[in-house]
Amino acid sequence: MTLHGTTSVADGRRGGRMGVRRIRNRLAVAGAPHRLAGDSRIWAVITLLVLVTTSACDTGNTGNDSGKGLDLGSVTAGWGPDRPTFTEAGRPDRATLNSVTDNPRHGDERTFLSVTEVATGQRHVGGDVALQPGQTYEATVFFRNDVAPGTQAGASTGTRVRATLPATVKGRERISAFLQSDNAEPALLWQSLALAAPADSPVAVRIVPDSARVYTGAAPKGVTLPAEELFSEAGTLIGCSAQDGVLTGARQCEGRVQFRFVADQPNFVISQAISRAGETGTSGLRFEAGTRVTFKMHYRNTGTTQQDNVVLRSELPASFRYVSGSTNVSTSRTGGKWTKVGDGVTKDGLNLGSYVPGGGAYLKFTAVLPNAEDVDCGLTSTTSTAMARTENGTKSVKSAILVEKRCG
């Protein structure tokens, strides 16, 4: 099972090069050409090819989260590398991170990453974490140097925690945590969980500012961690009472790193109502030629995140004439009152600013339908399009307008 750690560490980039380098070194020793001669050299090469092929196929259990390996071809929960384990009563005599299987306060330390739904308190330690738009989640990374307390020169040095989190979840994506040390064996540990959202309804993942903290027995109130370090390639140093990278086997050095993230899902709606100028409400879609009509557009943020640079635009039929100076908007910033704004709604559109979830804006303007001499007798069908453009996409709605010309 040697390649469990290599496969998963490759997902951690820096560690991947370490794992590959170690395997190459082992193969170089096992098959050093200068120690072989004649037929024995040929058989050694064949043996190495069999070993490499067998190991490369052994990527761990991908059917559930109980396996120790992580198949990079699919997004699953898992941990690694496969390593010697210890009991609380028989802790090691050297620096060793998260390898005790019966920690009385945590259980099996090899599963050191969990995600909790803040609103419900439901904790996930394996399988899929189904993200719900608008919900906040807390990730916890448990850590401990398992060396027997009081062991001389048993401190872990250069101890770091690193986390990775996807920007968007469309289907299934990994959240991963890494523990590393300059002198512990193994030097790098990892665990991943699968975050899930419908492929046709993706969510954006946003870190809650200033939520990353480290807690130990020596610092029970927690110390703020810089998120830019925690999510960096190198990770952030942790320690017993100071972030100096030194972890002894003492009880007060056991701890956890926690941070929160929100599942955001941008969404909005756009609608349009058409009425005769001066009338309220919708008075139908059938108007006599030459009538002045009012177009009212309504944008509303129905998502879970603020939308910026919201632009409303109207596409009128070529035969319709926009009335200059007739555009007004109504938002919370105007106190719900109609306020005159510039023209441009029928050209590039008007930027109405930013709107928090649940916020919205109304826009209205007047246009004149084509004169009777410009349309045929009876009913002429035309189409008006109201459009909302945001940094999260564009939506539009079309309205049919019937222009009537009576010819006796």
Tab-separated table of C-alpha atoms in Angstrom:
chain	number	residue	atom	x	y	z
A	1	MET	CA	0.000	0.000	0.000
A	2	THR	CA	3.023	2.238	-0.353
A	3	LEU	CA	1.513	4.467	-3.004
A	4	HIS	CA	-1.489	5.550	-0.879
A	5	GLY	CA	0.509	8.442	0.457
A	6	THR	CA	2.092	9.204	-2.884
A	7	THR	CA	-1.224	9.430	-4.726
A	8	SER	CA	-2.804	11.734	-2.190
A	9	VAL	CA	0.312	13.765	-1.556
A	10	ALA	CA	0.499	14.495	-5.255
A	11	ASP	CA	-2.813	16.238	-4.717
A	12	GLY	CA	-0.939	18.407	-2.236
A	13	ARG	CA	1.685	19.398	-4.848
A	14	ARG	CA	4.728	19.929	-2.671
A	15	GLY	CA	4.282	16.600	-0.944
A	16	GLY	CA	3.711	14.904	-4.293
A	17	ARG	CA	7.270	15.637	-5.344
A	18	MET	CA	8.516	14.361	-1.999
A	19	GLY	CA	6.575	11.093	-2.370
A	20	VAL	CA	7.777	10.518	-5.933
A	21	ARG	CA	11.336	11.287	-4.943
A	22	ARG	CA	11.191	8.760	-2.088
A	23	ILE	CA	9.862	5.996	-4.348
A	24	ARG	CA	12.514	6.720	-6.941
A	25	ASN	CA	15.171	6.478	-4.283
A	26	ARG	CA	13.808	3.134	-3.117
A	27	LEU	CA	13.695	1.775	-6.650
A	28	ALA	CA	17.218	3.003	-7.322
A	29	VAL	CA	18.475	1.107	-4.285
A	30	ALA	CA	16.465	-2.019	-5.071
A	31	GLY	CA	17.624	-2.146	-8.676
A	32	ALA	CA	21.089	-0.550	-8.582
A	33	PRO	CA	22.677	-1.768	-11.874
A	34	HIS	CA	26.222	-1.838	-10.550
A	35	ARG	CA	25.246	-4.605	-8.122
A	36	LEU	CA	23.812	-6.860	-10.825
A	37	ALA	CA	25.374	-8.865	-13.578
A	38	GLY	CA	24.199	-11.053	-16.447
A	39	ASP	CA	20.800	-12.705	-16.149
A	40	SER	CA	20.275	-11.404	-12.628
A	41	ARG	CA	20.131	-7.868	-14.017
A	42	ILE	CA	17.376	-8.843	-16.461
A	43	TRP	CA	15.311	-10.540	-13.763
A	44	ALA	CA	15.744	-7.506	-11.510
A	45	VAL	CA	14.389	-5.202	-14.214
A	46	ILE	CA	11.394	-7.505	-14.781
A	47	THR	CA	10.743	-7.627	-11.044
A	48	LEU	CA	10.830	-3.832	-10.814
A	49	LEU	CA	8.350	-3.471	-13.684
A	50	VAL	CA	5.944	-5.848	-11.940
A	51	LEU	CA	6.300	-3.948	-8.661
A	52	VAL	CA	5.720	-0.548	-10.267
A	53	THR	CA	2.691	-1.810	-12.224
A	54	THR	CA	1.148	-3.423	-9.136
A	55	SER	CA	1.699	-0.324	-6.978
A	56	ALA	CA	0.365	2.064	-9.609
A	57	CYS	CA	-2.890	0.095	-9.741
A	58	ASP	CA	-3.267	0.127	-5.966
A	59	THR	CA	-4.836	3.556	-5.491
A	60	GLY	CA	-7.073	2.727	-2.578
A	61	ASN	CA	-10.744	2.223	-1.962
A	62	THR	CA	-12.699	4.648	-4.152
A	63	GLY	CA	-16.116	3.236	-3.404
A	64	ASN	CA	-16.446	4.796	0.049
A	65	ASP	CA	-14.583	6.877	2.596
A	66	SER	CA	-13.243	3.966	4.608
A	67	GLY	CA	-10.300	3.395	2.294
A	68	LYS	CA	-6.923	4.845	3.104
A	69	GLY	CA	-6.175	5.961	-0.449
A	70	LEU	CA	-7.662	8.647	-2.662
A	71	ASP	CA	-8.276	7.952	-6.335
A	72	LEU	CA	-7.516	11.203	-8.116
A	73	GLY	CA	-9.757	10.110	-10.979
A	74	SER	CA	-12.839	10.681	-8.823
A	75	VAL	CA	-13.676	12.969	-5.931
A	76	THR	CA	-13.920	10.896	-2.750
A	77	ALA	CA	-13.194	11.253	0.927
A	78	GLY	CA	-9.989	9.657	2.165
A	79	TRP	CA	-6.794	10.026	4.175
A	80	GLY	CA	-3.142	9.113	3.948
A	81	PRO	CA	-0.495	8.004	3.863
A	82	ASP	CA	-0.913	4.451	5.132
A	83	ARG	CA	1.334	4.458	8.211
A	84	PRO	CA	2.160	2.624	11.451
A	85	THR	CA	-0.422	3.248	14.166
A	86	PHE	CA	-0.236	3.371	17.945
A	87	THR	CA	-2.531	3.217	20.946
A	88	GLU	CA	-2.865	5.757	23.714
A	89	ALA	CA	-1.175	3.311	26.063
A	90	GLY	CA	1.662	2.639	23.647
A	91	ARG	CA	2.614	5.980	22.146
A	92	PRO	CA	5.779	6.231	20.013
A	93	ASP	CA	9.225	7.351	21.172
A	94	ARG	CA	9.732	9.799	18.321
A	95	ALA	CA	7.871	12.753	16.775
A	96	THR	CA	4.768	11.332	15.091
A	97	LEU	CA	1.687	13.287	14.009
A	98	ASN	CA	-1.899	11.961	14.218
A	99	SER	CA	-1.254	8.208	14.312
A	100	VAL	CA	-3.003	7.075	17.534
A	101	THR	CA	-6.222	5.164	16.884
A	102	ASP	CA	-7.880	5.468	20.308
A	103	ASN	CA	-7.314	9.042	21.439
A	104	PRO	CA	-9.809	9.411	24.330
A	105	ARG	CA	-10.774	12.921	23.189
A	106	HIS	CA	-10.799	12.374	19.422
A	107	GLY	CA	-10.800	8.705	18.506
A	108	ASP	CA	-8.840	7.656	15.416
A	109	GLU	CA	-6.489	10.556	14.731
A	110	ARG	CA	-5.968	9.563	11.100
A	111	THR	CA	-9.373	11.087	10.343
A	112	PHE	CA	-8.483	14.585	11.497
A	113	LEU	CA	-10.673	16.717	9.193
A	114	SER	CA	-14.372	17.327	9.803
A	115	VAL	CA	-16.992	19.776	8.516
A	116	THR	CA	-19.907	20.928	10.690
A	117	GLU	CA	-23.101	22.642	9.553
A	118	VAL	CA	-23.213	25.645	11.880
A	119	ALA	CA	-27.015	26.029	11.868
A	120	THR	CA	-27.811	22.385	12.665
A	121	GLY	CA	-24.638	21.210	14.391
A	122	GLN	CA	-24.450	18.184	12.088
A	123	ARG	CA	-20.841	17.013	11.845
A	124	HIS	CA	-19.396	15.247	8.804
A	125	VAL	CA	-16.262	13.131	9.146
A	126	GLY	CA	-16.600	11.173	5.902
A	127	GLY	CA	-18.666	10.767	2.771
A	128	ASP	CA	-20.247	13.749	1.007
A	129	VAL	CA	-21.027	17.105	2.590
A	130	ALA	CA	-24.100	18.375	0.714
A	131	LEU	CA	-23.798	22.164	0.549
A	132	GLN	CA	-26.929	24.261	0.961
A	133	PRO	CA	-26.941	27.802	-0.484
A	134	GLY	CA	-26.723	30.449	2.214
A	135	GLN	CA	-25.512	28.051	4.911
A	136	THR	CA	-22.307	28.475	6.938
A	137	TYR	CA	-19.945	25.565	7.589
A	138	GLU	CA	-17.051	25.136	10.009
A	139	ALA	CA	-14.045	22.990	9.114
A	140	THR	CA	-11.950	21.528	11.950
A	141	VAL	CA	-8.414	20.145	11.594
A	142	PHE	CA	-7.288	18.144	14.651
A	143	PHE	CA	-3.562	17.820	15.397
A	144	ARG	CA	-1.308	16.178	17.983
A	145	ASN	CA	2.278	15.031	18.320
A	146	ASP	CA	1.769	11.482	19.567
A	147	VAL	CA	5.254	11.077	21.046
A	148	ALA	CA	5.108	9.856	24.645
A	149	PRO	CA	5.097	12.875	27.002
A	150	GLY	CA	8.511	13.645	28.443
A	151	THR	CA	10.421	11.945	25.612
A	152	GLN	CA	13.707	13.760	25.140
A	153	ALA	CA	14.115	15.345	21.704
A	154	GLY	CA	10.611	14.175	20.769
A	155	ALA	CA	9.199	17.566	19.775
A	156	SER	CA	7.897	18.071	16.241
A	157	THR	CA	9.540	21.096	14.639
A	158	GLY	CA	8.424	23.179	11.694
A	159	THR	CA	4.880	21.886	12.255
A	160	ARG	CA	2.403	23.379	9.805
A	161	VAL	CA	-1.243	23.125	8.806
A	162	ARG	CA	-2.456	23.789	5.289
A	163	ALA	CA	-5.991	23.731	3.865
A	164	THR	CA	-7.441	23.801	0.367
A	165	LEU	CA	-10.987	24.743	-0.546
A	166	PRO	CA	-12.597	24.969	-4.011
A	167	ALA	CA	-13.886	28.331	-5.215
A	168	THR	CA	-16.938	26.681	-6.780
A	169	VAL	CA	-18.659	23.344	-6.229
A	170	LYS	CA	-20.393	21.933	-9.299
A	171	GLY	CA	-21.037	18.276	-8.649
A	172	ARG	CA	-18.329	17.155	-6.203
A	173	GLU	CA	-15.094	18.879	-5.161
A	174	ARG	CA	-12.572	18.265	-2.376
A	175	ILE	CA	-11.873	20.138	0.820
A	176	SER	CA	-8.469	18.981	2.077
A	177	ALA	CA	-6.249	19.472	5.111
A	178	PHE	CA	-2.521	18.765	5.383
A	179	LEU	CA	-0.266	18.372	8.430
A	180	GLN	CA	3.483	18.504	7.938
A	181	SER	CA	6.615	18.486	10.075
A	182	ASP	CA	10.340	18.887	9.530
A	183	ASN	CA	11.236	15.838	11.617
A	184	ALA	CA	8.119	13.691	12.175
A	185	GLU	CA	7.618	10.436	10.306
A	186	PRO	CA	5.726	10.523	8.014
A	187	ALA	CA	6.551	14.148	7.259
A	188	LEU	CA	3.233	14.908	5.540
A	189	LEU	CA	-0.312	13.758	6.340
A	190	TRP	CA	-3.533	14.570	4.522
A	191	GLN	CA	-7.269	14.060	4.623
A	192	SER	CA	-10.013	15.055	2.197
A	193	LEU	CA	-13.795	15.242	2.311
A	194	ALA	CA	-16.112	15.653	-0.672
A	195	LEU	CA	-18.237	18.804	-0.931
A	196	ALA	CA	-21.311	18.247	-3.099
A	197	ALA	CA	-23.793	20.429	-4.981
A	198	PRO	CA	-26.026	19.664	-7.984
A	199	ALA	CA	-24.130	19.983	-11.268
A	200	ASP	CA	-26.931	22.140	-12.666
A	201	SER	CA	-27.040	24.351	-9.563
A	202	PRO	CA	-23.432	25.103	-8.522
A	203	VAL	CA	-22.523	27.087	-5.425
A	204	ALA	CA	-19.644	29.452	-4.767
A	205	VAL	CA	-17.540	28.884	-1.650
A	206	ARG	CA	-16.492	31.949	0.373
A	207	ILE	CA	-14.212	32.013	3.418
A	208	VAL	CA	-15.683	33.905	6.371
A	209	PRO	CA	-13.193	36.718	7.116
A	210	ASP	CA	-11.150	36.380	10.330
A	211	SER	CA	-12.698	32.982	11.112
A	212	ALA	CA	-9.447	30.971	11.014
A	213	ARG	CA	-8.195	30.228	14.548
A	214	VAL	CA	-5.964	27.707	16.297
A	215	TYR	CA	-6.846	26.271	19.720
A	216	THR	CA	-4.621	24.249	22.050
A	217	GLY	CA	-4.684	23.291	25.710
A	218	ALA	CA	-2.209	26.113	26.287
A	219	ALA	CA	-4.337	28.602	24.292
A	220	PRO	CA	-7.961	27.507	24.881
A	221	LYS	CA	-9.441	30.837	23.759
A	222	GLY	CA	-7.802	30.495	20.383
A	223	VAL	CA	-5.399	32.589	18.348
A	224	THR	CA	-6.290	34.130	14.990
A	225	LEU	CA	-4.501	32.636	12.004
A	226	PRO	CA	-3.863	34.574	8.783
A	227	ALA	CA	-6.063	32.965	6.138
A	228	GLU	CA	-3.579	33.845	3.404
A	229	GLU	CA	-1.046	31.591	5.148
A	230	LEU	CA	-3.451	28.774	6.026
A	231	PHE	CA	-4.518	28.446	2.382
A	232	SER	CA	-1.050	29.019	0.934
A	233	GLU	CA	1.272	26.421	-0.573
A	234	ALA	CA	3.475	26.454	2.536
A	235	GLY	CA	0.699	26.511	5.135
A	236	THR	CA	0.874	28.223	8.520
A	237	LEU	CA	2.998	27.363	11.553
A	238	ILE	CA	1.271	26.032	14.667
A	239	GLY	CA	2.576	25.383	18.170
A	240	CYS	CA	1.636	24.822	21.793
A	241	SER	CA	1.296	28.403	23.001
A	242	ALA	CA	2.973	30.246	20.131
A	243	GLN	CA	2.958	29.767	16.369
A	244	ASP	CA	6.597	28.655	16.330
A	245	GLY	CA	6.109	25.236	14.742
A	246	VAL	CA	7.099	23.341	17.917
A	247	LEU	CA	4.727	20.635	19.205
A	248	THR	CA	5.702	18.403	22.103
A	249	GLY	CA	3.771	15.361	23.282
A	250	ALA	CA	2.324	17.249	26.244
A	251	ARG	CA	-1.459	17.315	26.655
A	252	GLN	CA	-1.573	21.105	26.335
A	253	CYS	CA	-0.098	20.876	22.820
A	254	GLU	CA	-3.035	18.900	21.437
A	255	GLY	CA	-5.291	21.204	19.454
A	256	ARG	CA	-7.286	22.088	16.391
A	257	VAL	CA	-7.444	24.636	13.601
A	258	GLN	CA	-10.896	25.881	12.629
A	259	PHE	CA	-12.226	28.114	9.877
A	260	ARG	CA	-15.655	28.867	8.460
A	261	PHE	CA	-16.939	29.116	4.917
A	262	VAL	CA	-20.271	29.989	3.310
A	263	ALA	CA	-21.972	28.336	0.355
A	264	ASP	CA	-23.169	31.185	-1.851
A	265	GLN	CA	-25.448	30.840	-4.847
A	266	PRO	CA	-25.959	33.948	-6.961
A	267	ASN	CA	-29.419	34.207	-8.499
A	268	PHE	CA	-31.898	36.862	-9.568
A	269	VAL	CA	-35.120	37.426	-11.469
A	270	ILE	CA	-36.183	40.064	-13.981
A	271	SER	CA	-39.763	40.947	-14.928
A	272	GLN	CA	-41.490	43.521	-17.112
A	273	ALA	CA	-44.919	45.172	-17.061
A	274	ILE	CA	-46.378	47.386	-19.795
A	275	SER	CA	-49.233	49.880	-19.421
A	276	ARG	CA	-50.610	53.016	-21.014
A	277	ALA	CA	-48.714	56.082	-19.862
A	278	GLY	CA	-50.317	57.624	-16.794
A	279	GLU	CA	-52.074	54.431	-15.763
A	280	THR	CA	-51.052	52.157	-12.911
A	281	GLY	CA	-50.678	48.410	-13.129
A	282	THR	CA	-50.700	46.341	-16.280
A	283	SER	CA	-53.373	47.386	-18.758
A	284	GLY	CA	-52.786	44.609	-21.273
A	285	LEU	CA	-50.531	44.129	-24.255
A	286	ARG	CA	-52.883	45.520	-26.935
A	287	PHE	CA	-52.571	49.206	-27.749
A	288	GLU	CA	-53.667	51.512	-30.539
A	289	ALA	CA	-51.017	52.852	-32.878
A	290	GLY	CA	-49.343	56.039	-31.639
A	291	THR	CA	-50.092	55.294	-27.956
A	292	ARG	CA	-47.613	56.376	-25.291
A	293	VAL	CA	-46.847	53.385	-23.071
A	294	THR	CA	-44.847	52.902	-19.885
A	295	PHE	CA	-42.398	50.014	-19.550
A	296	LYS	CA	-41.697	49.005	-15.954
A	297	MET	CA	-38.801	46.614	-15.215
A	298	HIS	CA	-38.176	44.887	-11.880
A	299	TYR	CA	-34.885	43.259	-10.855
A	300	ARG	CA	-34.664	41.257	-7.587
A	301	ASN	CA	-31.681	39.475	-6.031
A	302	THR	CA	-32.994	36.025	-5.061
A	303	GLY	CA	-29.569	34.530	-4.342
A	304	THR	CA	-27.446	34.332	-1.210
A	305	THR	CA	-24.687	36.753	-2.161
A	306	GLN	CA	-24.477	40.434	-3.063
A	307	GLN	CA	-24.612	41.244	-6.760
A	308	ASP	CA	-22.582	44.173	-8.030
A	309	ASN	CA	-22.825	46.293	-11.174
A	310	VAL	CA	-26.410	45.359	-11.970
A	311	VAL	CA	-27.317	46.758	-15.391
A	312	LEU	CA	-30.904	47.026	-16.651
A	313	ARG	CA	-31.489	47.371	-20.370
A	314	SER	CA	-34.505	47.383	-22.666
A	315	GLU	CA	-34.592	46.260	-26.285
A	316	LEU	CA	-37.477	47.969	-28.064
A	317	PRO	CA	-38.747	47.209	-31.554
A	318	ALA	CA	-37.162	49.510	-34.125
A	319	SER	CA	-40.503	51.195	-34.788
A	320	PHE	CA	-40.905	52.256	-31.123
A	321	ARG	CA	-39.604	55.679	-30.059
A	322	TYR	CA	-38.079	56.167	-26.588
A	323	VAL	CA	-39.163	59.415	-24.900
A	324	SER	CA	-36.042	61.294	-23.856
A	325	GLY	CA	-35.810	62.101	-20.131
A	326	SER	CA	-38.551	59.660	-19.130
A	327	THR	CA	-36.457	57.105	-17.192
A	328	ASN	CA	-36.938	56.856	-13.420
A	329	VAL	CA	-35.733	54.316	-10.843
A	330	SER	CA	-37.003	53.290	-7.418
A	331	THR	CA	-34.729	51.497	-4.929
A	332	SER	CA	-34.034	51.442	-1.211
A	333	ARG	CA	-31.468	54.171	-1.849
A	334	THR	CA	-34.190	56.463	-3.185
A	335	GLY	CA	-36.464	55.669	-0.260
A	336	GLY	CA	-38.806	53.781	-2.562
A	337	LYS	CA	-39.598	56.969	-4.494
A	338	TRP	CA	-39.291	57.355	-8.243
A	339	THR	CA	-36.157	59.331	-9.068
A	340	LYS	CA	-35.199	60.599	-12.504
A	341	VAL	CA	-31.972	59.187	-13.984
A	342	GLY	CA	-30.186	59.580	-17.282
A	343	ASP	CA	-31.138	58.088	-20.608
A	344	GLY	CA	-29.429	55.010	-21.985
A	345	VAL	CA	-31.724	52.199	-20.896
A	346	THR	CA	-32.498	51.377	-24.541
A	347	LYS	CA	-28.843	51.584	-25.579
A	348	ASP	CA	-26.073	50.134	-23.365
A	349	GLY	CA	-28.322	49.985	-20.316
A	350	LEU	CA	-28.105	51.695	-16.923
A	351	ASN	CA	-25.830	50.502	-14.101
A	352	LEU	CA	-27.925	50.580	-10.926
A	353	GLY	CA	-25.165	49.481	-8.529
A	354	SER	CA	-25.088	46.681	-5.950
A	355	TYR	CA	-27.868	44.725	-4.247
A	356	VAL	CA	-27.761	42.424	-1.236
A	357	PRO	CA	-29.834	39.224	-1.135
A	358	GLY	CA	-33.500	40.170	-1.156
A	359	GLY	CA	-32.757	43.627	-2.552
A	360	GLY	CA	-33.964	44.925	-5.871
A	361	ALA	CA	-34.725	47.837	-8.149
A	362	TYR	CA	-37.555	49.156	-10.289
A	363	LEU	CA	-37.009	51.103	-13.497
A	364	LYS	CA	-39.620	52.703	-15.742
A	365	PHE	CA	-39.594	54.739	-18.927
A	366	THR	CA	-41.995	55.866	-21.637
A	367	ALA	CA	-42.017	55.026	-25.330
A	368	VAL	CA	-44.332	55.892	-28.200
A	369	LEU	CA	-45.735	53.144	-30.417
A	370	PRO	CA	-45.500	53.539	-34.191
A	371	ASN	CA	-48.033	55.855	-35.812
A	372	ALA	CA	-51.019	54.477	-37.698
A	373	GLU	CA	-49.495	55.281	-41.105
A	374	ASP	CA	-46.487	53.102	-40.238
A	375	VAL	CA	-48.407	49.860	-39.543
A	376	ASP	CA	-50.845	47.681	-41.428
A	377	CYS	CA	-54.522	47.451	-40.691
A	378	GLY	CA	-55.481	45.110	-37.904
A	379	LEU	CA	-53.011	43.832	-35.325
A	380	THR	CA	-49.231	43.932	-35.674
A	381	SER	CA	-47.295	41.765	-33.231
A	382	THR	CA	-43.997	43.076	-31.855
A	383	THR	CA	-41.692	42.035	-29.003
A	384	SER	CA	-40.017	44.026	-26.215
A	385	THR	CA	-37.161	42.514	-24.175
A	386	ALA	CA	-36.204	43.493	-20.618
A	387	MET	CA	-32.699	42.426	-19.636
A	388	ALA	CA	-30.724	42.333	-16.361
A	389	ARG	CA	-26.965	41.905	-16.634
A	390	THR	CA	-24.888	41.081	-13.538
A	391	GLU	CA	-21.384	39.826	-12.805
A	392	ASN	CA	-23.022	36.424	-12.277
A	393	GLY	CA	-24.760	36.280	-15.638
A	394	THR	CA	-27.568	37.764	-17.699
A	395	LYS	CA	-31.297	37.069	-17.748
A	396	SER	CA	-34.040	38.479	-19.939
A	397	VAL	CA	-37.786	38.333	-20.372
A	398	LYS	CA	-39.772	39.031	-23.536
A	399	SER	CA	-43.205	40.609	-23.780
A	400	ALA	CA	-45.438	40.504	-26.846
A	401	ILE	CA	-47.057	43.836	-27.751
A	402	LEU	CA	-49.954	44.072	-30.198
A	403	VAL	CA	-50.229	47.360	-32.088
A	404	GLU	CA	-53.754	47.907	-33.421
A	405	LYS	CA	-54.757	49.958	-36.462
A	406	ARG	CA	-58.441	50.315	-37.197
A	407	CYS	CA	-59.282	50.676	-40.856
A	408	GLY	CA	-63.076	50.930	-40.761
